[in-house]
Coordinates of C-alpha atoms in Angstrom, one line a residue:
M25 CA 99.7 -101.0 -238.7
A26 CA 100.9 -104.5 -239.7
I27 CA 98.8 -107.6 -240.1
A28 CA 99.4 -111.1 -238.9
A29 CA 96.4 -113.3 -239.7
A30 CA 95.9 -116.9 -238.7
I31 CA 93.3 -118.3 -241.2
F32 CA 91.2 -121.4 -241.1
L33 CA 88.8 -122.2 -243.9
S34 CA 86.1 -124.9 -243.7
L35 CA 87.3 -126.8 -246.7
P36 CA 85.8 -130.0 -248.1
P37 CA 87.9 -133.2 -247.6
Q38 CA 89.4 -133.3 -251.1
I39 CA 90.6 -129.8 -250.8
R40 CA 92.0 -130.4 -247.3
R41 CA 94.0 -133.4 -248.7
S42 CA 95.5 -131.2 -251.4
S43 CA 96.2 -128.2 -249.0
A44 CA 99.6 -129.5 -248.1
S45 CA 100.8 -128.9 -251.7
I46 CA 99.1 -125.5 -251.7
A47 CA 100.8 -124.5 -248.4
A48 CA 104.2 -126.0 -249.2
P49 CA 105.8 -123.0 -250.9
F50 CA 105.0 -120.8 -247.9
R51 CA 106.5 -120.7 -244.5
S52 CA 104.3 -121.4 -241.5
T53 CA 105.4 -119.2 -238.5
S54 CA 103.2 -120.4 -235.7
S55 CA 100.6 -122.9 -234.5
L56 CA 97.5 -121.7 -232.7
H57 CA 94.6 -123.7 -231.2
F58 CA 91.0 -122.6 -231.3
D59 CA 88.9 -124.5 -228.8
S60 CA 85.6 -124.1 -230.6
L61 CA 87.0 -125.5 -233.9
R62 CA 89.7 -127.8 -232.5
S63 CA 91.8 -126.8 -235.5
N64 CA 95.1 -124.9 -236.1
F65 CA 96.0 -122.1 -238.4
S66 CA 99.1 -121.0 -240.3
S67 CA 100.1 -117.4 -239.7
L68 CA 101.2 -114.6 -242.0
K69 CA 102.6 -111.2 -241.7
N70 CA 102.7 -108.2 -244.1
P71 CA 103.7 -104.7 -243.1
N72 CA 101.5 -103.1 -245.7
L73 CA 98.2 -104.6 -244.5
R74 CA 98.0 -106.6 -247.7
V75 CA 96.8 -110.2 -247.8
S76 CA 97.5 -112.0 -251.0
A77 CA 97.9 -115.6 -252.3
S78 CA 101.7 -115.3 -252.1
S79 CA 101.6 -114.5 -248.4
M80 CA 98.9 -116.9 -247.3
S81 CA 99.1 -120.6 -246.4
I82 CA 96.1 -122.9 -246.0
G83 CA 96.5 -126.2 -244.3
T84 CA 95.9 -128.5 -241.4
P85 CA 98.9 -128.3 -239.1
E86 CA 99.8 -131.5 -237.3
K87 CA 100.7 -130.0 -234.0
I88 CA 97.9 -128.6 -231.7
S89 CA 98.6 -126.0 -229.1
T90 CA 96.5 -125.9 -225.9
T91 CA 96.2 -122.1 -225.9
S92 CA 92.8 -120.7 -226.9
F93 CA 93.1 -118.0 -229.5
L94 CA 90.3 -116.0 -228.1
D95 CA 92.0 -115.8 -224.7
R96 CA 95.3 -114.4 -226.1
R97 CA 96.1 -111.0 -224.8
E98 CA 99.5 -110.0 -226.3
S99 CA 100.1 -106.3 -226.0
G100 CA 100.2 -104.5 -229.3
F101 CA 97.9 -107.0 -231.1
L102 CA 94.2 -106.9 -231.9
H103 CA 92.8 -110.4 -232.0
F104 CA 89.6 -110.8 -234.0
V105 CA 87.2 -113.2 -235.6
K106 CA 85.8 -112.5 -239.0
Y107 CA 82.1 -113.5 -239.4
H108 CA 79.6 -113.1 -242.2
G109 CA 75.8 -113.0 -242.3
L110 CA 74.8 -114.0 -245.8
G111 CA 78.0 -112.4 -247.1
N112 CA 77.6 -109.2 -245.1
D113 CA 81.0 -109.6 -243.4
F114 CA 82.4 -108.1 -240.2
I115 CA 85.5 -108.1 -238.0
L116 CA 84.4 -109.0 -234.5
V117 CA 86.5 -107.7 -231.6
D118 CA 86.3 -108.8 -227.9
N119 CA 86.0 -105.4 -226.2
R120 CA 84.3 -106.6 -223.0
D121 CA 87.0 -105.1 -220.7
S122 CA 86.4 -101.5 -221.9
T123 CA 83.7 -99.1 -222.8
E124 CA 86.0 -97.6 -225.5
P125 CA 86.6 -99.3 -228.8
R126 CA 90.0 -100.8 -229.1
I127 CA 90.7 -99.2 -232.5
T128 CA 89.8 -95.9 -234.0
P129 CA 87.4 -95.3 -236.9
E130 CA 90.5 -94.5 -239.1
Q131 CA 92.0 -97.9 -238.2
A132 CA 88.7 -99.6 -239.0
V133 CA 88.7 -98.1 -242.5
K134 CA 92.2 -99.6 -243.1
L135 CA 91.2 -103.0 -241.7
C136 CA 88.0 -103.1 -243.8
D137 CA 89.9 -102.4 -247.1
R138 CA 89.5 -105.4 -249.3
N139 CA 92.7 -104.9 -251.1
F140 CA 95.1 -103.6 -248.4
G141 CA 93.4 -104.9 -245.3
I142 CA 91.4 -107.8 -243.9
G143 CA 88.3 -106.9 -245.9
A144 CA 84.9 -106.3 -244.3
D145 CA 81.8 -104.2 -244.3
G146 CA 82.5 -103.1 -240.7
V147 CA 84.2 -103.7 -237.4
I148 CA 81.9 -104.8 -234.5
F149 CA 82.9 -104.4 -230.8
A150 CA 81.5 -106.6 -228.0
M151 CA 81.5 -104.3 -225.0
P152 CA 80.1 -104.3 -221.4
G153 CA 76.4 -103.9 -221.1
V154 CA 74.7 -100.8 -219.8
N155 CA 71.4 -100.0 -218.2
G156 CA 71.0 -103.7 -217.2
T157 CA 71.7 -105.2 -220.6
D158 CA 74.1 -108.1 -221.0
Y159 CA 76.3 -106.5 -223.6
T160 CA 76.8 -103.4 -225.8
M161 CA 77.4 -103.6 -229.5
R162 CA 79.1 -100.8 -231.4
I163 CA 80.0 -100.7 -235.1
F164 CA 82.4 -98.8 -237.3
N165 CA 81.4 -98.9 -241.0
S166 CA 84.0 -99.5 -243.7
D167 CA 84.0 -95.7 -244.2
G168 CA 84.6 -95.0 -240.5
S169 CA 81.1 -93.8 -239.7
E170 CA 79.2 -95.3 -236.8
P171 CA 75.7 -96.6 -237.6
E172 CA 73.1 -97.1 -234.9
M173 CA 72.6 -100.8 -235.6
C174 CA 73.1 -103.6 -238.1
G175 CA 70.8 -106.6 -238.4
N176 CA 73.3 -109.0 -240.0
G177 CA 75.9 -107.7 -237.6
V178 CA 73.9 -108.4 -234.5
R179 CA 73.4 -112.1 -235.6
C180 CA 77.2 -112.3 -236.0
F181 CA 77.6 -110.6 -232.6
A182 CA 75.3 -113.2 -231.0
R183 CA 77.4 -116.1 -232.4
F184 CA 80.6 -114.4 -231.3
I185 CA 79.3 -113.9 -227.7
A186 CA 78.3 -117.6 -227.6
E187 CA 81.8 -118.5 -228.6
L188 CA 83.4 -116.1 -226.1
E189 CA 81.2 -117.3 -223.3
N190 CA 81.3 -121.0 -224.4
L191 CA 77.5 -121.1 -224.7
H192 CA 75.8 -124.0 -226.4
G193 CA 72.3 -124.8 -227.6
K194 CA 69.4 -122.3 -227.5
Q195 CA 70.6 -119.0 -225.9
S196 CA 69.3 -115.4 -225.7
F197 CA 70.7 -112.2 -224.3
T198 CA 70.0 -108.5 -224.2
V199 CA 72.2 -106.1 -226.3
H200 CA 72.4 -102.3 -226.0
T201 CA 72.8 -100.6 -229.4
G202 CA 72.5 -97.1 -230.8
A203 CA 69.0 -98.2 -231.9
G204 CA 68.0 -99.3 -228.4
L205 CA 67.5 -102.7 -226.9
I206 CA 68.0 -105.7 -229.2
V207 CA 67.4 -109.3 -228.2
P208 CA 69.1 -112.0 -230.3
E209 CA 68.2 -115.7 -229.7
I210 CA 70.5 -118.5 -231.0
Q211 CA 68.3 -121.3 -232.3
E212 CA 69.0 -125.1 -232.0
D213 CA 69.9 -125.1 -235.7
G214 CA 72.5 -122.4 -235.2
K215 CA 70.5 -119.7 -236.9
V216 CA 69.9 -116.5 -234.9
K217 CA 66.4 -115.0 -234.4
V218 CA 66.5 -111.4 -233.4
D219 CA 63.7 -109.3 -231.9
M220 CA 64.4 -106.0 -233.8
G221 CA 61.8 -104.0 -231.9
E222 CA 59.2 -101.7 -233.3
P223 CA 59.6 -100.0 -236.6
I224 CA 59.7 -96.2 -236.5
L225 CA 57.3 -94.7 -239.1
K226 CA 56.9 -91.0 -238.2
A227 CA 58.7 -89.2 -241.0
S228 CA 60.5 -86.7 -238.9
D229 CA 61.9 -89.5 -236.7
V230 CA 63.2 -91.7 -239.5
P231 CA 64.4 -89.0 -240.3
T232 CA 63.3 -87.8 -243.7
K233 CA 62.2 -84.4 -244.9
L234 CA 59.6 -86.0 -247.2
P235 CA 56.1 -84.8 -246.1
A236 CA 54.1 -87.4 -244.1
N237 CA 51.1 -88.6 -246.1
K238 CA 49.7 -91.5 -244.0
D239 CA 49.4 -91.2 -240.2
Q240 CA 52.6 -89.1 -239.9
A241 CA 54.5 -91.6 -242.1
A242 CA 55.9 -91.2 -245.6
V243 CA 54.3 -94.0 -247.6
K244 CA 54.6 -94.3 -251.4
A245 CA 55.9 -90.7 -251.4
D246 CA 57.4 -89.1 -254.5
I247 CA 61.1 -88.3 -254.5
N248 CA 63.1 -87.0 -257.5
V249 CA 66.4 -88.6 -257.9
D250 CA 68.6 -87.6 -260.8
G251 CA 65.5 -86.6 -262.8
V252 CA 63.5 -89.7 -262.1
T253 CA 60.5 -89.7 -259.8
W254 CA 60.6 -92.7 -257.4
N255 CA 57.9 -93.9 -255.1
V256 CA 59.4 -94.6 -251.6
T257 CA 58.3 -95.6 -248.1
C258 CA 60.5 -94.4 -245.3
V259 CA 61.1 -96.7 -242.3
S260 CA 63.6 -96.7 -239.4
M261 CA 64.6 -99.8 -237.7
G262 CA 66.8 -97.7 -235.4
N263 CA 68.6 -96.6 -238.6
P264 CA 67.0 -94.9 -241.6
H265 CA 65.8 -96.8 -244.6
C266 CA 64.2 -95.7 -247.9
V267 CA 62.4 -98.5 -249.6
T268 CA 61.2 -98.4 -253.2
F269 CA 59.3 -100.9 -255.3
G270 CA 59.5 -98.7 -258.5
N271 CA 59.3 -95.4 -260.2
R272 CA 57.0 -93.7 -262.7
Q273 CA 58.8 -95.3 -265.6
S274 CA 58.9 -98.7 -264.0
Q275 CA 56.2 -99.5 -261.4
N276 CA 57.6 -103.0 -260.9
L277 CA 61.3 -103.3 -260.5
T278 CA 63.6 -106.1 -261.8
V279 CA 66.3 -105.5 -259.2
D280 CA 69.0 -107.4 -261.0
E281 CA 68.9 -104.9 -263.9
L282 CA 69.7 -101.9 -261.6
N283 CA 72.9 -100.0 -261.8
L284 CA 73.2 -99.9 -258.0
A285 CA 76.6 -98.2 -257.9
A286 CA 75.2 -95.3 -259.9
I287 CA 71.8 -94.8 -258.2
G288 CA 72.6 -95.9 -254.7
P289 CA 74.8 -92.9 -253.6
K290 CA 72.3 -90.5 -255.0
F291 CA 69.6 -91.8 -252.6
E292 CA 72.1 -92.0 -249.7
H293 CA 73.1 -88.4 -250.0
H294 CA 69.8 -86.9 -251.1
E295 CA 68.8 -83.7 -249.3
M296 CA 65.5 -85.4 -248.1
F297 CA 67.6 -87.6 -245.8
P298 CA 69.4 -85.4 -243.2
A299 CA 71.2 -88.4 -241.6
R300 CA 71.7 -90.0 -245.0
T301 CA 69.9 -93.3 -245.7
N302 CA 70.1 -96.9 -246.5
T303 CA 68.1 -97.7 -249.7
E304 CA 66.4 -100.9 -250.6
F305 CA 65.2 -101.7 -254.1
V306 CA 62.5 -104.4 -254.1
E307 CA 61.0 -106.9 -256.5
V308 CA 57.8 -108.6 -255.4
F309 CA 57.4 -112.3 -256.4
S310 CA 54.4 -113.0 -254.2
H311 CA 52.6 -112.0 -251.0
E312 CA 55.2 -114.0 -249.0
H313 CA 58.3 -113.7 -251.2
L314 CA 60.3 -110.6 -251.9
K315 CA 63.7 -109.9 -253.4
M316 CA 65.9 -106.9 -252.6
R317 CA 69.2 -105.2 -253.3
V318 CA 70.6 -102.7 -250.9
W319 CA 72.8 -99.6 -250.9
E320 CA 74.0 -99.3 -247.3
R321 CA 74.7 -95.9 -245.8
G322 CA 78.5 -95.9 -245.1
A323 CA 79.2 -99.3 -246.8
G324 CA 77.7 -99.1 -250.3
A325 CA 76.4 -102.2 -252.1
T326 CA 76.5 -105.2 -249.7
L327 CA 75.3 -108.8 -250.1
A328 CA 72.8 -108.5 -247.3
C329 CA 71.3 -106.0 -244.8
G330 CA 69.2 -107.3 -241.9
T331 CA 67.6 -104.0 -240.9
G332 CA 67.0 -103.4 -244.6
A333 CA 65.1 -106.7 -245.0
C334 CA 63.0 -105.8 -241.9
A335 CA 62.2 -102.3 -243.4
V336 CA 61.3 -103.9 -246.7
V337 CA 58.6 -106.1 -245.2
V338 CA 57.2 -103.2 -243.1
A339 CA 57.1 -101.1 -246.3
A340 CA 55.5 -103.9 -248.3
V341 CA 52.8 -104.3 -245.7
L342 CA 52.1 -100.5 -245.5
E343 CA 51.9 -100.4 -249.3
G344 CA 49.6 -103.5 -249.5
R345 CA 52.1 -105.5 -251.5
A346 CA 52.8 -108.4 -249.0
G347 CA 51.8 -110.0 -245.8
R348 CA 53.5 -109.7 -242.4
S349 CA 55.6 -112.9 -242.8
C350 CA 57.9 -113.0 -245.8
T351 CA 61.1 -114.6 -247.1
V352 CA 63.3 -111.9 -248.4
D353 CA 66.0 -112.9 -250.9
L354 CA 69.2 -110.9 -250.8
P355 CA 72.3 -111.4 -253.0
G356 CA 73.9 -113.4 -250.1
G357 CA 70.8 -115.5 -249.4
P358 CA 67.4 -115.4 -247.8
L359 CA 66.2 -114.0 -244.5
D360 CA 62.9 -114.8 -242.8
I361 CA 61.1 -111.6 -241.6
E362 CA 57.9 -111.3 -239.5
W363 CA 56.2 -108.1 -238.4
K364 CA 53.9 -109.3 -235.7
E365 CA 50.6 -107.6 -235.3
E366 CA 50.2 -108.5 -231.6
D367 CA 53.3 -106.7 -230.3
N368 CA 54.3 -104.5 -233.4
H369 CA 57.8 -106.0 -233.2
V370 CA 59.8 -107.1 -236.3
Y371 CA 61.6 -110.5 -236.0
M372 CA 64.5 -111.5 -238.2
T373 CA 65.9 -115.0 -238.6
G374 CA 69.0 -116.0 -240.5
P375 CA 72.5 -117.5 -240.3
A376 CA 75.8 -116.2 -239.1
E377 CA 79.1 -118.0 -239.8
V378 CA 82.7 -117.9 -238.8
V379 CA 85.1 -117.1 -241.7
F380 CA 88.5 -117.0 -240.0
Y381 CA 90.5 -115.9 -237.0
G382 CA 93.4 -113.4 -237.0
S383 CA 95.6 -110.9 -235.3
V384 CA 96.6 -107.4 -236.3
A385 CA 99.5 -105.4 -234.9
V386 CA 98.0 -102.0 -233.7

């Protein structure tokens, strides 16, 4: 699989003015037009799926083509748009003409590789809706596994659909996912508010083998991880989450001091989680302000996790640590989360941004 990526970065004016000298040593091989950005991109090719400074040009081409990048359909090429939601980044693929993903999980692993591929936490496919929904969203993680849902991913998905369909202003649509029906709504300010549905608290449905201790839920339950007893609350937002605010040695975490790479995998693969688990480590600043770091099932440490932020607020309410409306700080930035009492749904609001557009020979 070879890569040919056309890249546009939103650079400040002073950088754009100097970009000609940056791009000068490199050869530009094509000129593409993207309707939504009214900009052009230089292209690059590398047969080893490696993108490096020596093979990448950044600039503002003078000539504008009239062909929309997102409408291109050359055989043998996968056109994509890379998005991120607070640094949790995804390769978005227009798959609306088929119910089968356009690439395999093995190909997704290669594309997500940050040294030899495009680099991403996962590949997201925009597919035809089923059961009356407008669209279907499927995801392959960077390890090739397929999660039920992704909160940051669905915000990126919503912005991608808006671009594909040329939608403007406030918009909402229904999305079928492995976690059920999800309803994202693009706000006037460009942020995306998502109705994430009701949290699943029954321990066996999360799923976890930890015994239920509060109305069939596992709340502040003890779990031994590598000789340390942690207090955890288990929540599913359509995908499993294990939320912890501390352990017997440290009842109140300082999350920046955690060695996430060491402890995260031990939670993910713990025998108490038959489907593995996402794990959130949480620090409480106030009743309305939390901070978390996350180890994602299938992706490892990421800069943000939308379903994780939702699970954190649910767990904080269940443990009496916070109210139902919180700002949750993640390494990539804040999300606004609300668990509404009137409908029991969790609502997440946050940004989703384009990074660049590209094409990959498949």
